[in-house]
Amino acid sequence: MEKVKVVYSKEVIDFLSDLMEILYVKDYFGFMDSAIKYVIDLVHEIDTTIANKPQRIAPNYFSKYGKGLCYSIFKKNNNTTWYVFFNHENDIYYIRYIGNNHNISQYL
């Protein structure tokens, strides 16, 4: 099996960077280190398991992030599920958008 490559759009990288601070400032985590670890763990899970996750076709609502998107689901805990939207071609996953059940589930 060929090695899978995962590439994140600039917008997703910016979101993940901001997410670390948001999780801490909004008291989802009591320590900044914990918020950073949470995001690093999410990225690691995406990088290492996206190729093995079921892929669904993204609804038209998400076409603003790219054409022909699929998405996979990453459940982090009982309260939060992350939806990772991407294009997949030649063992490369182009991550275009990441949202969670708190802000996008009504569109799925």
Short mmCIF file of C-alpha atoms in Angstrom, two decimals:
data_model
loop_
_atom_site.label_atom_id
_atom_site.label_comp_id
_atom_site.label_asym_id
_atom_site.label_seq_id
_atom_site.Cartn_x
_atom_site.Cartn_y
_atom_site.Cartn_z
CA MET A 1 0.00 0.00 0.00
CA GLU A 2 1.32 3.43 -0.93
CA LYS A 3 1.81 6.06 1.71
CA VAL A 4 -1.06 8.50 1.94
CA LYS A 5 -0.29 12.21 1.94
CA VAL A 6 -2.54 14.73 3.69
CA VAL A 7 -2.34 18.39 2.65
CA TYR A 8 -4.18 21.14 4.54
CA SER A 9 -5.40 24.33 2.87
CA LYS A 10 -4.13 27.60 4.29
CA GLU A 11 -7.64 28.32 5.61
CA VAL A 12 -7.70 25.02 7.50
CA ILE A 13 -4.24 25.63 8.95
CA ASP A 14 -5.39 29.08 10.11
CA PHE A 15 -8.54 27.54 11.61
CA LEU A 16 -6.59 24.89 13.51
CA SER A 17 -4.19 27.51 14.82
CA ASP A 18 -7.08 29.69 15.99
CA LEU A 19 -8.87 26.66 17.45
CA MET A 20 -6.10 26.11 19.99
CA GLU A 21 -6.64 29.57 21.43
CA ILE A 22 -10.45 29.43 21.21
CA LEU A 23 -10.59 26.16 23.14
CA TYR A 24 -8.53 27.71 25.92
CA VAL A 25 -10.11 31.18 26.01
CA LYS A 26 -13.65 29.77 26.04
CA ASP A 27 -12.71 27.42 28.90
CA TYR A 28 -13.10 24.16 27.03
CA PHE A 29 -9.65 23.41 28.43
CA GLY A 30 -8.18 24.81 31.62
CA PHE A 31 -4.64 24.88 30.28
CA MET A 32 -3.35 26.12 26.95
CA ASP A 33 -1.13 23.03 26.69
CA SER A 34 -4.25 20.84 26.83
CA ALA A 35 -5.92 22.80 24.02
CA ILE A 36 -2.78 22.53 21.89
CA LYS A 37 -2.56 18.78 22.53
CA TYR A 38 -6.23 18.34 21.57
CA VAL A 39 -5.67 19.99 18.17
CA ILE A 40 -2.39 18.15 17.58
CA ASP A 41 -4.15 14.86 18.38
CA LEU A 42 -6.99 15.72 15.97
CA VAL A 43 -4.52 16.46 13.16
CA HIS A 44 -2.62 13.25 13.94
CA GLU A 45 -5.83 11.24 13.80
CA ILE A 46 -6.74 12.82 10.46
CA ASP A 47 -3.26 12.18 9.06
CA THR A 48 -3.13 8.55 10.14
CA THR A 49 -6.71 7.34 9.65
CA ILE A 50 -8.42 9.36 6.92
CA ALA A 51 -7.60 6.76 4.25
CA ASN A 52 -9.39 4.07 6.28
CA LYS A 53 -12.46 6.09 7.26
CA PRO A 54 -15.75 5.81 5.40
CA GLN A 55 -16.11 8.68 2.94
CA ARG A 56 -19.39 10.39 2.22
CA ILE A 57 -20.24 12.83 -0.54
CA ALA A 58 -20.53 16.33 0.88
CA PRO A 59 -23.87 18.13 0.48
CA ASN A 60 -23.97 21.08 -1.94
CA TYR A 61 -23.84 23.51 0.99
CA PHE A 62 -20.13 22.75 1.33
CA SER A 63 -19.27 23.40 -2.34
CA LYS A 64 -18.10 26.87 -1.28
CA TYR A 65 -14.98 25.10 0.04
CA GLY A 66 -14.32 23.21 -3.18
CA LYS A 67 -15.92 21.10 -5.89
CA GLY A 68 -16.51 17.39 -5.56
CA LEU A 69 -15.85 17.26 -1.83
CA CYS A 70 -16.18 14.21 0.35
CA TYR A 71 -16.08 14.13 4.11
CA SER A 72 -15.16 11.77 6.91
CA ILE A 73 -16.18 11.80 10.55
CA PHE A 74 -13.85 11.97 13.55
CA LYS A 75 -15.52 11.56 16.93
CA LYS A 76 -13.32 13.04 19.65
CA ASN A 77 -15.62 12.62 22.67
CA ASN A 78 -19.28 12.29 23.64
CA ASN A 79 -19.92 15.96 22.88
CA THR A 80 -17.86 16.71 19.78
CA THR A 81 -17.65 15.13 16.36
CA TRP A 82 -15.41 16.69 13.70
CA TYR A 83 -16.27 16.60 10.00
CA VAL A 84 -13.28 16.81 7.67
CA PHE A 85 -14.02 17.86 4.08
CA PHE A 86 -11.54 17.00 1.38
CA ASN A 87 -10.73 16.10 -2.20
CA HIS A 88 -8.91 12.82 -2.74
CA GLU A 89 -6.71 12.09 -5.71
CA ASN A 90 -3.71 9.81 -6.24
CA ASP A 91 -3.32 8.97 -2.53
CA ILE A 92 -3.34 12.67 -1.64
CA TYR A 93 -6.06 14.07 0.61
CA TYR A 94 -6.54 17.82 0.22
CA ILE A 95 -8.25 19.03 3.40
CA ARG A 96 -10.47 21.98 2.47
CA TYR A 97 -12.62 22.54 5.58
CA ILE A 98 -13.07 21.23 9.11
CA GLY A 99 -16.21 21.80 11.17
CA ASN A 100 -17.91 20.12 14.08
CA ASN A 101 -21.36 19.04 15.16
CA HIS A 102 -21.82 22.31 17.04
CA ASN A 103 -21.61 24.47 13.92
CA ILE A 104 -22.43 22.41 10.82
CA SER A 105 -24.46 19.31 11.67
CA GLN A 106 -27.67 20.97 10.45
CA TYR A 107 -26.20 21.02 6.91
CA LEU A 108 -25.30 17.32 6.76
#
